[in-house]
Amino acid sequence: MKINFSSLLIIATAINILHIVVFNLDRFTIPYDAQLIGKIYSNSQYVKGPAATTSIGDDGLYAFSGYYLLFHGGNPAQVNFESPPLGTYLIGLSILLFHNERVISLIYGILLLYMSYKLGVLIFSDKTIAALGVFLLSLEPTFAAHIISNLLDLPQELFITSALYFFIQGIQVNQNRWWISSLFWGLAVSNKFFPGIIFFWTVLGFWTIKKGKKSFFIWLSTLVLVPIIYVLSYFRFFAYNPSFYEFLRFHKWLFNWRLGNPYVVGNIFYSIFIGKYHDWWGANSLVVYKEWTIITPFIFLFGYLSIFTAKIKQYPQYFYLYSICVLFLVYVSLLTTGLVKYLMPIFPILALFSSFSIIQFTKYHWHLNFTTRKHK
């Protein structure tokens, strides 16, 4: 049986994921201990502040929140209030179905690789480019770290990649696909606080206008799903506060609270290129990003340098997606603390662009060598 290069890359990706799972199997098999995590949370910084006797990380907080919301019908405005509740509900669902809070992250990871492959084929009409991009994404250490944890960044990445895929299908195939795209945008904003969505929507808006004003307003009308899904994710809030006015007041307070978020200008470049980042809590030190490998700057550089190998007329959708990557990088550079995970929404695109650059360069180098030898 003949196996082509793209198939080999898919097999290599599957082996890599299997390797990650096998070497971290206990993280997917240890049952969630609600009593222990509840005790840790009750004595943590989230409850006792400076008097805390224990500390709980984001993964522990999200697991506790998911269990509290799903199993006890808790109020999403009381625990992990800074994030919309959908992502933590899904972590609770993982606990319900698998008795473990991390299994759902593995499912997210596999689905993300699948949707990234579909997106690559849609953009470049080339299975090899798509397969190599997915393989590079599976090697990226931030991706690997998130499929063995239960954070909110990986489902965010999945929802955004899916939204982009169905948006482009709406451009190329049928505008009804924009409803599916907007469904995923709704899931994305209901999963995690995501102000960077404005840069995605700005570019997508210009993209639809290019097709005509009618197309723009059709796309705009589908975005009505976004606030609907967002409000529905807070359904338990209304059990405790049966007033939409209270819901708006809560979000006004939350917005003002978010204005105090820290930021470190340019920190993302330290994170990407040297695997260290400046702290934002006053210690004036460089913190080591322990998962860092050379793969991260490789994908970043080749992804952004792809502009020099792409032919806009051949790949018109490339221009718009590249614009999203540029605008989003500016946002992450100026208005966030600059952790690598903040680039996760665009990492599938960058991995595909990086794959495109590598294959174009390889083709050019091979053609140059072949031509040189031919004329000798």
Short mmCIF file of C-alpha atoms in Angstrom, two decimals:
data_model
loop_
_atom_site.label_atom_id
_atom_site.label_comp_id
_atom_site.label_asym_id
_atom_site.label_seq_id
_atom_site.Cartn_x
_atom_site.Cartn_y
_atom_site.Cartn_z
CA MET A 1 0.00 0.00 0.00
CA LYS A 2 1.38 3.40 -1.02
CA ILE A 3 1.63 5.94 1.79
CA ASN A 4 2.21 9.58 0.80
CA PHE A 5 4.14 12.18 2.79
CA SER A 6 1.05 13.83 4.28
CA SER A 7 -0.09 10.47 5.66
CA LEU A 8 3.33 9.95 7.25
CA LEU A 9 3.07 13.37 8.91
CA ILE A 10 -0.38 12.51 10.30
CA ILE A 11 0.99 9.22 11.65
CA ALA A 12 3.94 11.11 13.21
CA THR A 13 1.48 13.55 14.83
CA ALA A 14 -0.55 10.65 16.26
CA ILE A 15 2.62 9.04 17.64
CA ASN A 16 3.60 12.34 19.26
CA ILE A 17 0.21 12.71 20.95
CA LEU A 18 0.37 9.07 22.10
CA HIS A 19 3.83 9.74 23.51
CA ILE A 20 2.53 12.73 25.51
CA VAL A 21 -0.39 10.70 26.86
CA VAL A 22 1.67 7.64 27.82
CA PHE A 23 4.27 9.71 29.67
CA ASN A 24 1.53 11.61 31.53
CA LEU A 25 -1.01 8.80 31.90
CA ASP A 26 -1.52 9.38 35.61
CA ARG A 27 -2.82 12.88 34.90
CA PHE A 28 -5.71 11.36 32.95
CA THR A 29 -6.44 8.42 35.26
CA ILE A 30 -6.26 9.86 38.80
CA PRO A 31 -9.87 10.43 39.97
CA TYR A 32 -10.82 13.98 40.87
CA ASP A 33 -10.81 14.38 44.65
CA ALA A 34 -13.56 16.91 45.31
CA GLN A 35 -13.07 16.84 49.07
CA LEU A 36 -9.32 17.51 48.90
CA ILE A 37 -9.59 20.26 46.26
CA GLY A 38 -12.48 21.83 48.18
CA LYS A 39 -10.35 21.95 51.33
CA ILE A 40 -7.41 23.46 49.46
CA TYR A 41 -9.66 26.07 47.86
CA SER A 42 -11.30 26.98 51.19
CA ASN A 43 -7.88 27.83 52.66
CA SER A 44 -6.47 29.42 49.51
CA GLN A 45 -5.78 33.00 48.45
CA TYR A 46 -9.20 33.15 46.76
CA VAL A 47 -11.01 32.78 50.07
CA LYS A 48 -8.64 33.95 52.80
CA GLY A 49 -6.47 36.41 50.89
CA PRO A 50 -3.21 37.25 52.72
CA ALA A 51 -4.18 34.85 55.53
CA ALA A 52 -4.24 31.87 53.16
CA THR A 53 -2.55 28.67 54.34
CA THR A 54 -2.68 26.98 50.93
CA SER A 55 -2.31 28.12 47.33
CA ILE A 56 -4.27 26.92 44.33
CA GLY A 57 -3.31 27.41 40.68
CA ASP A 58 -5.57 28.17 37.75
CA ASP A 59 -6.03 24.48 36.95
CA GLY A 60 -7.16 23.73 40.50
CA LEU A 61 -9.43 26.79 40.53
CA TYR A 62 -11.10 25.82 37.24
CA ALA A 63 -11.61 22.23 38.38
CA PHE A 64 -13.13 23.38 41.67
CA SER A 65 -15.32 25.89 39.84
CA GLY A 66 -16.51 23.28 37.33
CA TYR A 67 -17.38 20.84 40.08
CA TYR A 68 -19.11 23.56 42.12
CA LEU A 69 -21.15 24.81 39.16
CA LEU A 70 -22.18 21.46 37.71
CA PHE A 71 -22.60 19.31 40.81
CA HIS A 72 -23.88 21.94 43.24
CA GLY A 73 -25.58 24.43 40.90
CA GLY A 74 -23.33 27.23 42.13
CA ASN A 75 -23.40 30.90 41.22
CA PRO A 76 -20.83 31.71 38.48
CA ALA A 77 -20.46 35.21 39.91
CA GLN A 78 -19.04 33.82 43.16
CA VAL A 79 -16.30 31.38 42.11
CA ASN A 80 -13.85 32.15 39.30
CA PHE A 81 -15.97 35.21 38.51
CA GLU A 82 -13.30 36.67 36.21
CA SER A 83 -13.97 34.06 33.51
CA PRO A 84 -17.27 33.24 31.79
CA PRO A 85 -18.56 29.89 33.09
CA LEU A 86 -18.79 27.73 29.96
CA GLY A 87 -15.20 26.46 30.10
CA THR A 88 -15.47 25.47 33.74
CA TYR A 89 -18.84 23.78 33.12
CA LEU A 90 -17.09 21.63 30.52
CA ILE A 91 -14.36 20.75 33.03
CA GLY A 92 -17.15 19.73 35.41
CA LEU A 93 -18.59 17.61 32.61
CA SER A 94 -15.21 15.89 32.28
CA ILE A 95 -15.33 15.09 36.00
CA LEU A 96 -18.87 13.76 35.60
CA LEU A 97 -18.12 11.54 32.60
CA PHE A 98 -14.51 10.48 33.24
CA HIS A 99 -14.04 11.16 36.98
CA ASN A 100 -11.05 13.25 35.93
CA GLU A 101 -10.77 16.95 35.11
CA ARG A 102 -8.10 16.66 32.40
CA VAL A 103 -9.49 14.10 29.94
CA ILE A 104 -11.53 16.77 28.21
CA SER A 105 -8.31 18.69 27.44
CA LEU A 106 -7.00 15.68 25.52
CA ILE A 107 -10.24 15.66 23.53
CA TYR A 108 -9.84 19.39 22.87
CA GLY A 109 -6.29 18.81 21.67
CA ILE A 110 -7.23 16.07 19.21
CA LEU A 111 -10.16 18.12 17.87
CA LEU A 112 -7.91 21.17 17.52
CA LEU A 113 -5.40 19.23 15.42
CA TYR A 114 -8.24 17.94 13.24
CA MET A 115 -9.74 21.41 12.71
CA SER A 116 -6.28 22.89 12.06
CA TYR A 117 -5.75 20.27 9.35
CA LYS A 118 -9.15 21.10 7.81
CA LEU A 119 -8.30 24.80 7.95
CA GLY A 120 -4.95 24.19 6.26
CA VAL A 121 -6.54 22.26 3.41
CA LEU A 122 -9.16 25.00 3.05
CA ILE A 123 -6.53 27.76 2.87
CA PHE A 124 -3.88 26.14 0.70
CA SER A 125 -5.71 23.23 -1.00
CA ASP A 126 -2.68 21.13 -0.08
CA LYS A 127 -2.79 18.18 2.33
CA THR A 128 0.97 18.18 2.84
CA ILE A 129 1.02 21.80 4.01
CA ALA A 130 -1.90 21.08 6.33
CA ALA A 131 -0.36 17.87 7.71
CA LEU A 132 3.05 19.48 8.34
CA GLY A 133 1.38 22.44 10.05
CA VAL A 134 -0.52 20.10 12.36
CA PHE A 135 2.65 18.14 13.11
CA LEU A 136 4.48 21.37 14.04
CA LEU A 137 1.54 22.43 16.24
CA SER A 138 1.64 19.08 18.07
CA LEU A 139 5.34 19.66 18.83
CA GLU A 140 4.77 23.16 20.22
CA PRO A 141 5.38 22.90 24.01
CA THR A 142 2.50 25.20 25.01
CA PHE A 143 0.10 22.87 23.19
CA ALA A 144 1.63 19.82 24.88
CA ALA A 145 1.44 21.47 28.31
CA HIS A 146 -2.22 22.33 27.88
CA ILE A 147 -3.47 18.90 26.78
CA ILE A 148 -2.23 17.45 30.10
CA SER A 149 -3.83 20.23 32.14
CA ASN A 150 -7.32 21.66 32.51
CA LEU A 151 -6.92 25.30 31.58
CA LEU A 152 -9.22 27.42 29.41
CA ASP A 153 -6.77 28.36 26.67
CA LEU A 154 -6.96 25.12 24.68
CA PRO A 155 -10.76 25.11 24.21
CA GLN A 156 -10.46 28.79 23.32
CA GLU A 157 -7.97 27.88 20.61
CA LEU A 158 -10.27 25.12 19.34
CA PHE A 159 -13.36 27.33 19.21
CA ILE A 160 -11.51 30.15 17.41
CA THR A 161 -9.95 27.79 14.85
CA SER A 162 -13.36 26.24 14.20
CA ALA A 163 -14.95 29.69 13.87
CA LEU A 164 -12.34 30.69 11.28
CA TYR A 165 -12.77 27.45 9.35
CA PHE A 166 -16.53 27.85 9.00
CA PHE A 167 -16.18 31.57 8.27
CA ILE A 168 -13.91 30.83 5.30
CA GLN A 169 -16.33 28.12 4.19
CA GLY A 170 -18.98 30.85 4.26
CA ILE A 171 -16.81 32.95 1.98
CA GLN A 172 -16.00 30.11 -0.42
CA VAL A 173 -18.99 27.76 -0.29
CA ASN A 174 -22.18 28.91 1.39
CA GLN A 175 -22.87 31.95 3.58
CA ASN A 176 -25.08 29.85 5.83
CA ARG A 177 -21.82 28.45 7.29
CA TRP A 178 -21.40 31.83 8.98
CA TRP A 179 -24.06 30.76 11.47
CA ILE A 180 -21.88 27.84 12.50
CA SER A 181 -18.90 30.18 12.67
CA SER A 182 -20.80 32.56 14.95
CA LEU A 183 -21.83 29.61 17.12
CA PHE A 184 -18.15 28.92 17.74
CA TRP A 185 -17.45 32.61 18.36
CA GLY A 186 -20.18 32.45 20.98
CA LEU A 187 -18.52 29.43 22.60
CA ALA A 188 -15.16 31.24 22.54
CA VAL A 189 -16.35 34.38 24.34
CA SER A 190 -18.37 32.26 26.81
CA ASN A 191 -15.28 30.20 27.62
CA LYS A 192 -12.74 32.86 28.55
CA PHE A 193 -12.39 36.64 28.70
CA PHE A 194 -11.19 37.49 25.18
CA PRO A 195 -10.92 41.19 24.23
CA GLY A 196 -8.64 40.20 21.33
CA ILE A 197 -11.71 39.03 19.43
CA ILE A 198 -12.14 42.59 18.17
CA PHE A 199 -9.07 42.16 15.94
CA PHE A 200 -10.44 38.97 14.43
CA TRP A 201 -13.82 40.53 13.78
CA THR A 202 -12.33 43.72 12.32
CA VAL A 203 -10.46 41.76 9.65
CA LEU A 204 -13.38 39.40 9.01
CA GLY A 205 -15.67 42.41 8.64
CA PHE A 206 -13.42 43.90 5.94
CA TRP A 207 -13.28 40.49 4.30
CA THR A 208 -17.07 40.31 4.00
CA ILE A 209 -17.29 43.93 2.80
CA LYS A 210 -14.93 42.94 -0.01
CA LYS A 211 -17.66 40.54 -1.14
CA GLY A 212 -20.26 43.29 -0.95
CA LYS A 213 -22.31 45.21 1.62
CA LYS A 214 -25.04 42.58 1.52
CA SER A 215 -22.56 39.89 2.54
CA PHE A 216 -21.30 42.09 5.36
CA PHE A 217 -24.77 42.56 6.83
CA ILE A 218 -25.57 38.86 6.48
CA TRP A 219 -22.40 38.02 8.43
CA LEU A 220 -23.14 40.74 10.98
CA SER A 221 -26.63 39.34 11.56
CA THR A 222 -25.22 35.90 12.42
CA LEU A 223 -23.21 37.44 15.28
CA VAL A 224 -26.45 37.73 17.23
CA LEU A 225 -25.68 34.18 18.36
CA VAL A 226 -22.65 35.42 20.31
CA PRO A 227 -24.46 37.40 23.07
CA ILE A 228 -27.24 34.79 23.17
CA ILE A 229 -24.78 31.98 23.90
CA TYR A 230 -22.89 34.17 26.35
CA VAL A 231 -26.00 35.02 28.39
CA LEU A 232 -27.17 31.38 28.31
CA SER A 233 -23.84 30.28 29.79
CA TYR A 234 -24.78 32.33 32.87
CA PHE A 235 -28.12 30.58 33.34
CA ARG A 236 -27.31 29.73 36.99
CA PHE A 237 -26.58 33.40 37.69
CA PHE A 238 -30.25 34.18 37.13
CA ALA A 239 -31.28 31.54 39.66
CA TYR A 240 -29.50 33.62 42.31
CA ASN A 241 -30.14 37.04 40.75
CA PRO A 242 -33.40 36.93 38.75
CA SER A 243 -32.79 40.31 37.15
CA PHE A 244 -31.10 41.18 33.88
CA TYR A 245 -30.26 44.54 35.39
CA GLU A 246 -28.18 42.75 38.05
CA PHE A 247 -26.47 40.80 35.28
CA LEU A 248 -25.51 44.07 33.57
CA ARG A 249 -24.36 45.58 36.86
CA PHE A 250 -22.16 42.55 37.52
CA HIS A 251 -20.55 42.91 34.09
CA LYS A 252 -20.03 46.64 34.54
CA TRP A 253 -18.18 45.89 37.77
CA LEU A 254 -16.26 43.08 36.04
CA PHE A 255 -15.28 45.41 33.20
CA ASN A 256 -13.91 47.99 35.66
CA TRP A 257 -12.07 45.23 37.52
CA ARG A 258 -10.53 44.05 34.23
CA LEU A 259 -9.19 47.53 33.53
CA GLY A 260 -6.68 46.88 36.28
CA ASN A 261 -5.15 43.89 34.48
CA PRO A 262 -1.33 44.12 34.37
CA TYR A 263 0.65 44.33 31.16
CA VAL A 264 4.34 44.25 30.21
CA VAL A 265 5.11 45.85 26.84
CA GLY A 266 7.16 43.61 24.56
CA ASN A 267 7.30 40.73 27.04
CA ILE A 268 5.99 38.28 24.45
CA PHE A 269 9.27 38.48 22.50
CA TYR A 270 11.26 37.46 25.57
CA SER A 271 8.86 34.57 26.12
CA ILE A 272 9.15 33.37 22.53
CA PHE A 273 12.84 33.83 21.78
CA ILE A 274 14.63 33.12 25.07
CA GLY A 275 12.04 31.17 27.06
CA LYS A 276 12.01 33.74 29.87
CA TYR A 277 9.69 36.61 30.66
CA HIS A 278 9.70 39.68 32.91
CA ASP A 279 7.51 39.33 35.98
CA TRP A 280 4.67 41.79 36.57
CA TRP A 281 4.41 41.50 40.36
CA GLY A 282 7.32 43.77 41.27
CA ALA A 283 10.20 41.32 41.73
CA ASN A 284 12.05 42.76 38.69
CA SER A 285 13.25 39.35 37.57
CA LEU A 286 13.16 37.09 34.53
CA VAL A 287 11.02 34.01 35.06
CA VAL A 288 12.00 30.82 33.24
CA TYR A 289 9.31 29.30 31.01
CA LYS A 290 10.13 25.68 31.75
CA GLU A 291 8.22 24.20 28.78
CA TRP A 292 10.07 26.35 26.24
CA THR A 293 11.79 24.66 23.27
CA ILE A 294 13.21 25.93 19.97
CA ILE A 295 9.96 24.88 18.26
CA THR A 296 8.13 27.97 19.56
CA PRO A 297 10.38 30.63 17.95
CA PHE A 298 10.68 28.39 14.87
CA ILE A 299 6.91 28.41 14.28
CA PHE A 300 6.72 32.11 15.15
CA LEU A 301 9.50 33.20 12.76
CA PHE A 302 8.60 30.99 9.81
CA GLY A 303 4.92 31.82 10.29
CA TYR A 304 5.43 35.57 10.07
CA LEU A 305 8.11 35.30 7.39
CA SER A 306 5.66 33.43 5.18
CA ILE A 307 4.59 36.80 3.79
CA PHE A 308 7.70 36.67 1.59
CA THR A 309 6.73 33.36 0.00
CA ALA A 310 2.96 33.74 -0.34
CA LYS A 311 1.29 34.79 -3.56
CA ILE A 312 -1.75 36.83 -2.58
CA LYS A 313 -3.57 36.19 -5.86
CA GLN A 314 -3.11 32.43 -5.44
CA TYR A 315 -4.14 32.42 -1.77
CA PRO A 316 -6.42 35.45 -1.20
CA GLN A 317 -7.55 34.16 2.20
CA TYR A 318 -3.92 34.16 3.33
CA PHE A 319 -3.80 37.98 3.34
CA TYR A 320 -6.72 38.30 5.75
CA LEU A 321 -5.47 35.61 8.13
CA TYR A 322 -1.99 37.13 8.10
CA SER A 323 -3.54 40.50 8.96
CA ILE A 324 -5.23 38.89 11.97
CA CYS A 325 -1.88 37.48 13.09
CA VAL A 326 -0.17 40.88 12.82
CA LEU A 327 -2.91 42.79 14.66
CA PHE A 328 -3.17 40.14 17.35
CA LEU A 329 0.59 40.19 17.92
CA VAL A 330 0.45 43.97 18.40
CA TYR A 331 -2.32 43.48 20.97
CA VAL A 332 -0.42 40.76 22.87
CA SER A 333 2.78 42.85 22.74
CA LEU A 334 1.22 46.00 24.18
CA LEU A 335 -1.74 45.02 26.35
CA THR A 336 -0.94 41.68 28.01
CA THR A 337 1.72 40.27 30.32
CA GLY A 338 3.23 38.54 27.29
CA LEU A 339 3.00 34.86 28.16
CA VAL A 340 3.30 32.49 25.19
CA LYS A 341 -0.18 31.10 25.87
CA TYR A 342 -1.70 34.44 24.89
CA LEU A 343 -0.68 33.69 21.29
CA MET A 344 -2.53 30.35 21.31
CA PRO A 345 -5.56 31.74 19.41
CA ILE A 346 -3.35 32.30 16.36
CA PHE A 347 -0.85 29.44 16.79
CA PRO A 348 -2.72 27.06 14.44
CA ILE A 349 -2.57 29.75 11.73
CA LEU A 350 1.12 30.42 12.39
CA ALA A 351 1.90 26.69 12.32
CA LEU A 352 0.17 26.37 8.93
CA PHE A 353 1.96 29.47 7.61
CA SER A 354 5.24 28.10 8.93
CA SER A 355 4.58 24.82 7.11
CA PHE A 356 3.82 26.77 3.94
CA SER A 357 7.13 28.68 4.25
CA ILE A 358 9.13 25.48 4.76
CA ILE A 359 7.57 23.72 1.79
CA GLN A 360 7.92 26.75 -0.49
CA PHE A 361 11.56 27.18 0.52
CA THR A 362 12.22 23.46 -0.01
CA LYS A 363 10.63 23.56 -3.46
CA TYR A 364 12.63 26.64 -4.42
CA HIS A 365 15.91 25.17 -3.10
CA TRP A 366 15.29 21.87 -4.90
CA HIS A 367 14.40 23.68 -8.13
CA LEU A 368 17.53 25.86 -7.86
CA ASN A 369 19.78 22.84 -7.29
CA PHE A 370 18.12 20.92 -10.11
CA THR A 371 18.51 23.84 -12.52
CA THR A 372 22.16 24.34 -11.54
CA ARG A 373 23.00 20.67 -12.04
CA LYS A 374 21.13 20.62 -15.35
CA HIS A 375 23.26 23.43 -16.77
CA LYS A 376 26.58 22.00 -15.60
#
